[in-house]
GROMACS .gro file of C-alpha atoms in nm:
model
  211
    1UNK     CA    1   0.142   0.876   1.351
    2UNK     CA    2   0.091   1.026   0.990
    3UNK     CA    3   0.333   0.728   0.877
    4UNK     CA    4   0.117   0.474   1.045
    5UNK     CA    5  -0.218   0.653   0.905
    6UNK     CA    6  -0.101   0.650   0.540
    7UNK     CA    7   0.041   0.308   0.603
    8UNK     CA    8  -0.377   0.191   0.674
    9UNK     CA    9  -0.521   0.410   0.422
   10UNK     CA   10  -0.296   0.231   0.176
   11UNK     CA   11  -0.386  -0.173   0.280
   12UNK     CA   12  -0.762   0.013   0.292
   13UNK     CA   13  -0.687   0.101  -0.069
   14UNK     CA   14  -0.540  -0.250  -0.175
   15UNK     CA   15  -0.807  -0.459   0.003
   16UNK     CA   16  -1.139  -0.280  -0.215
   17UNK     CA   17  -0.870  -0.345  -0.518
   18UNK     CA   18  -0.819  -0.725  -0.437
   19UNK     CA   19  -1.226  -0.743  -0.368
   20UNK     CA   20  -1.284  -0.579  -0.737
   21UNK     CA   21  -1.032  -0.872  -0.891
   22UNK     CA   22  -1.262  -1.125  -0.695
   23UNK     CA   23  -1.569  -1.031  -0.808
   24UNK     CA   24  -1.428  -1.055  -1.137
   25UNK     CA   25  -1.261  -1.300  -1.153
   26UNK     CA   26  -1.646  -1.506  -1.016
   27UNK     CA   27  -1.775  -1.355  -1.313
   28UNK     CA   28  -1.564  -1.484  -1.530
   29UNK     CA   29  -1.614  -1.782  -1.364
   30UNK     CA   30  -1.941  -1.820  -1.409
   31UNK     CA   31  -1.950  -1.725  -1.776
   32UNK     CA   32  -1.685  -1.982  -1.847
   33UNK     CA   33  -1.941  -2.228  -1.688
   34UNK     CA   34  -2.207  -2.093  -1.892
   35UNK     CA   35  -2.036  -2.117  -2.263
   36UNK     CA   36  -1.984  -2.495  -2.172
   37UNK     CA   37  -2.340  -2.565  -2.124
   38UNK     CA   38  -2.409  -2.402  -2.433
   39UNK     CA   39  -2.147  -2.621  -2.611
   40UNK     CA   40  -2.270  -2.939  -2.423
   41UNK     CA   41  -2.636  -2.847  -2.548
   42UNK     CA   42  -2.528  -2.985  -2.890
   43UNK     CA   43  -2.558  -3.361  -2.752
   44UNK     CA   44  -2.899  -3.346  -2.650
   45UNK     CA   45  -3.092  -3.684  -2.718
   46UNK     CA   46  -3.417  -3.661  -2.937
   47UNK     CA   47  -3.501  -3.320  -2.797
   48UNK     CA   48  -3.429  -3.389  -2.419
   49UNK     CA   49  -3.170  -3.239  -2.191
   50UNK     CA   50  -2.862  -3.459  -2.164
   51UNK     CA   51  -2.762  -3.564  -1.789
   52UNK     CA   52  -2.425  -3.374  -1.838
   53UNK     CA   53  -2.663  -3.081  -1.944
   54UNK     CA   54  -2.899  -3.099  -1.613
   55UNK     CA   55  -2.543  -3.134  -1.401
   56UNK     CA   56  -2.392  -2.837  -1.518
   57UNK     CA   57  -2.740  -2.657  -1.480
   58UNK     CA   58  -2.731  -2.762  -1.094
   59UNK     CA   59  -2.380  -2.619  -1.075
   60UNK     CA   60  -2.469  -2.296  -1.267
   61UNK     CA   61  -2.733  -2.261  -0.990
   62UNK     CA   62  -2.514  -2.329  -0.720
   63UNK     CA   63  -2.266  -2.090  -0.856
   64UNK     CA   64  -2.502  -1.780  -0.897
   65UNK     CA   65  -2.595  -1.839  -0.525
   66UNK     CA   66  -2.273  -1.826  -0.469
   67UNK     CA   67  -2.231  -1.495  -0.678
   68UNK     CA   68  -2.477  -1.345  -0.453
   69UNK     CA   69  -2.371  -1.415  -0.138
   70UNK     CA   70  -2.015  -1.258  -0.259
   71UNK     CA   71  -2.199  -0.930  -0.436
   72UNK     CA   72  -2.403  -0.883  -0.068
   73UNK     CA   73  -2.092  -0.891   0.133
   74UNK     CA   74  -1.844  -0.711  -0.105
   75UNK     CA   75  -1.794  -0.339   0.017
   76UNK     CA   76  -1.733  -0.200  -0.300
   77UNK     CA   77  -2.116  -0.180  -0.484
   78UNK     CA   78  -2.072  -0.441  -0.768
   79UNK     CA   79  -2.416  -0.325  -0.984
   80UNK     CA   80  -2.209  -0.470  -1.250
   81UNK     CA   81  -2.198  -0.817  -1.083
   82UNK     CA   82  -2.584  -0.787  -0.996
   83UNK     CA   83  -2.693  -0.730  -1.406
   84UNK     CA   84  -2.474  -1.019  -1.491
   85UNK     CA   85  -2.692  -1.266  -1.219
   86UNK     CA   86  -3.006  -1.102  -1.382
   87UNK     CA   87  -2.870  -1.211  -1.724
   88UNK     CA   88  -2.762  -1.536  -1.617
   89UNK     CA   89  -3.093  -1.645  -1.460
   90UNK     CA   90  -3.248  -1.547  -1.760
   91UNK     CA   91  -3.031  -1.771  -1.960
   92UNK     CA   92  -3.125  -2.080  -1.733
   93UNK     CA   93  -3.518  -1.987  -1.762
   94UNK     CA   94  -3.509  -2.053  -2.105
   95UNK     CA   95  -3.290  -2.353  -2.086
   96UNK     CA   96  -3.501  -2.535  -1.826
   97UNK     CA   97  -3.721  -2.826  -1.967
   98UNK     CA   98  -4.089  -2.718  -2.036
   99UNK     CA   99  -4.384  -2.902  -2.003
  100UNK     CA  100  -4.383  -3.157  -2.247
  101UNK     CA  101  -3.988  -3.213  -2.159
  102UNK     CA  102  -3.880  -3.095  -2.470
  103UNK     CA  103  -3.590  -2.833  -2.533
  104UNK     CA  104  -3.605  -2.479  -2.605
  105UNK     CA  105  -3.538  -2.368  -2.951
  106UNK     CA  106  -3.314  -2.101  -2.846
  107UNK     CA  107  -3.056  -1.957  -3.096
  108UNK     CA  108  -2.727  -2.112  -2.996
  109UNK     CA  109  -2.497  -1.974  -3.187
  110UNK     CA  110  -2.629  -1.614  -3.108
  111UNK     CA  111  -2.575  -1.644  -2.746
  112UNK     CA  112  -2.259  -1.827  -2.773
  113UNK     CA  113  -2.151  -1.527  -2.952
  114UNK     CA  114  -2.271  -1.293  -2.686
  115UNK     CA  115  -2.165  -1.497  -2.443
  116UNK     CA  116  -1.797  -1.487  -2.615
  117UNK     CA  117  -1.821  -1.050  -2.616
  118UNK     CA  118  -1.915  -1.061  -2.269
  119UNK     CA  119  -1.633  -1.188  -2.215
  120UNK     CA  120  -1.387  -1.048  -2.367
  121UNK     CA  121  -1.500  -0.754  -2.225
  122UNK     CA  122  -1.467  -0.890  -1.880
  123UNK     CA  123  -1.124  -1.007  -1.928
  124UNK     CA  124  -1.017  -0.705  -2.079
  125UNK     CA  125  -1.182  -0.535  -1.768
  126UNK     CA  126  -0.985  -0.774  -1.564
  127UNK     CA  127  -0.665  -0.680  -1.760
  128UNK     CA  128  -0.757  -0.359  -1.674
  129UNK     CA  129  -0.815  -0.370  -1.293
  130UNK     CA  130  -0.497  -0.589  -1.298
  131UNK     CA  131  -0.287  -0.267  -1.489
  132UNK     CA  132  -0.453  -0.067  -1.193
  133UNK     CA  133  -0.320  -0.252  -0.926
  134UNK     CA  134   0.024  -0.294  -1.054
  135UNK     CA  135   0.023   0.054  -1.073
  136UNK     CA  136  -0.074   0.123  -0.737
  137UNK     CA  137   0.150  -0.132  -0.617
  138UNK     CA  138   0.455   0.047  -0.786
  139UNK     CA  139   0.328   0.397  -0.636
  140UNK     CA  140   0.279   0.243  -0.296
  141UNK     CA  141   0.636   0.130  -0.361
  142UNK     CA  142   0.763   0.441  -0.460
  143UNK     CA  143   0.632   0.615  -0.127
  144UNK     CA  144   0.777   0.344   0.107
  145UNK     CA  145   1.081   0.399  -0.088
  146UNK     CA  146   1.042   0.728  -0.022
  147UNK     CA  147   0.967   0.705   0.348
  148UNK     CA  148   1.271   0.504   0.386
  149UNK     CA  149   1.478   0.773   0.231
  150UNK     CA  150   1.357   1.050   0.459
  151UNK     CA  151   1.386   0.804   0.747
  152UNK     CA  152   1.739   0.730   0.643
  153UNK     CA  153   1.746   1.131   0.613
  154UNK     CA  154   1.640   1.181   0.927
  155UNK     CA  155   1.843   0.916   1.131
  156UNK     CA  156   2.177   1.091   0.952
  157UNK     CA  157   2.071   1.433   1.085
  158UNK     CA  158   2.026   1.325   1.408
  159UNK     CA  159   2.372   1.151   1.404
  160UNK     CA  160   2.510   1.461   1.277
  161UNK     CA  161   2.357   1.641   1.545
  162UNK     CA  162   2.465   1.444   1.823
  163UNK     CA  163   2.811   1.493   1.714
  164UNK     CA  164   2.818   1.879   1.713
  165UNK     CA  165   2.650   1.861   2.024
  166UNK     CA  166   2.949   1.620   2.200
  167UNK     CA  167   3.221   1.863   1.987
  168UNK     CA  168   3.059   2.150   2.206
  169UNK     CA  169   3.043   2.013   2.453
  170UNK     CA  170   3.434   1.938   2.405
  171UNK     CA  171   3.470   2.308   2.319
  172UNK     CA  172   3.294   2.421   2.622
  173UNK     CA  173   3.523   2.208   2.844
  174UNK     CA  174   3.811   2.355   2.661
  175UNK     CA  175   3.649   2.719   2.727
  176UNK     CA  176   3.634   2.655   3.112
  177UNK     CA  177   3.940   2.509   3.138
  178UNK     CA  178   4.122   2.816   2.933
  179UNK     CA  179   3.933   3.077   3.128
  180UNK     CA  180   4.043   2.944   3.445
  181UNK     CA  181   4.440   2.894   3.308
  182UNK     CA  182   4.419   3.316   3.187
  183UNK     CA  183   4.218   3.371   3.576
  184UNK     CA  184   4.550   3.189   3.706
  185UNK     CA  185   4.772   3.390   3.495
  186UNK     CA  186   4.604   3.684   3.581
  187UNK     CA  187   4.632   3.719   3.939
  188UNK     CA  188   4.981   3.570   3.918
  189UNK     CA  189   5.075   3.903   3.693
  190UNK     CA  190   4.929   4.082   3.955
  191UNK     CA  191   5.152   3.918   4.217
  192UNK     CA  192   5.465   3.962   4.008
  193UNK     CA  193   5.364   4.326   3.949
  194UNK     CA  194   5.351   4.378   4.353
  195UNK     CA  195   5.653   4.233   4.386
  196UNK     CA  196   5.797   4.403   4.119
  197UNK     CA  197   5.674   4.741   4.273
  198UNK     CA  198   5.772   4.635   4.649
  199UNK     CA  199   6.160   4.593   4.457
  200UNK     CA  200   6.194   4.902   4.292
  201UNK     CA  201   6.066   5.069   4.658
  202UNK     CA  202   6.326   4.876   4.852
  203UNK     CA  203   6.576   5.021   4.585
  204UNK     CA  204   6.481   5.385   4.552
  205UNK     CA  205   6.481   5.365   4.959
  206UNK     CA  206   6.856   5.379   5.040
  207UNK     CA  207   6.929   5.590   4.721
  208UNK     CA  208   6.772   5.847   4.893
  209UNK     CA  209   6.886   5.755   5.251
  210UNK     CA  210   7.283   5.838   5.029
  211UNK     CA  211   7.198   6.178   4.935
   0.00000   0.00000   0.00000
């Protein structure tokens, strides 16, 4: 039972791991998505949003609804996850069209470059998590290698034990069997001492009948 408990506590373990991978790995989804809409808003005609532009602004959309669903059922709290939708629907507020249809002037270049940190920072959060889980996966390794040892351990002992146990069992036989040989030489001694005596009666008998 302990075997089996450690064995769940350890898939527990690796299943919030492989959940923390996911939810960054739809991050840096998303950001990937967002960095080409910034590059795609240099093609804009005469101050209007391209077609391309108002495409990947439908699929931004449909990928932070997306996010959320997966940040609502994750079981590991991903507050990180949450401040990057906040960011990212902040981003698409300013680059809807106003009014008068015309485009934001919104410094490019600036978020590009923010855009760029973010992620490196995710992916070397990613590299991270990934170090983590290789990690864990060795260790988790290492203890089923372990386990297997002392079950290996184990199934020699009991071999080992089961063949003192028939060698006793031999010697006991061997005990019973002597005891009853020195019981059989025993009372035959005693026979061949009475007979011995009854002779040396019959002997001394007419020696003394003679004198």
């Amino acid at each position: 039972m302990p075997i089996e408990s450690n064995h769940i506590c350890k898939m527990q373990i690796a299943n919030c791991i492989y959940k923390q991978i996911i939810g960054s790995l739809i991050v840096l989804h998303v950001n990937k998505t967002l960095i080409r809409i910034f590059c795609c808003s240099r093609y804009h005609d005469a101050g209007r949003l391209s077609d391309q532009q108002m495409a990947l602004l439908q699929y931004q959309r449909e990928n932070l609804h997306f996010l959320s669903q997966e940040s609502l059922v994750s079981i590991i709290p991903h507050q990180h996850l949450v401040l990057q939708i906040l960011r990212l629907q902040e981003c698409l507020s300013k680059y809807e069209r106003t009014v008068d249809r015309s485009t934001p002037q919104v410094d490019l270049a600036h978020l590009l470059a923010a855009r760029d940190q973010e992620l490196q920072t995710l992916s070397a959060e990613m590299n991270q998590v990934q170090t983590e889980l290789k990690l864990a996966q060795s260790l988790i390794a290492e203890r089923d290698s372990e386990i297997q040892n002392v079950q290996m351990s184990n199934n020699q002992y009991a071999e080992e034990n089961d063949r003192l146990r028939a060698i006793l069992g031999e010697w006991s036989t061997r005990a019973v069997k002597l005891e009853r040989a020195l019981e059989a030489e025993r009372i035959s001694n005693l026979e061949l001492q009475r007979k011995v005596s009854t002779l040396r009666n019959q002997l001394q008998t007419p020696t003394e009948a003679t004198e």
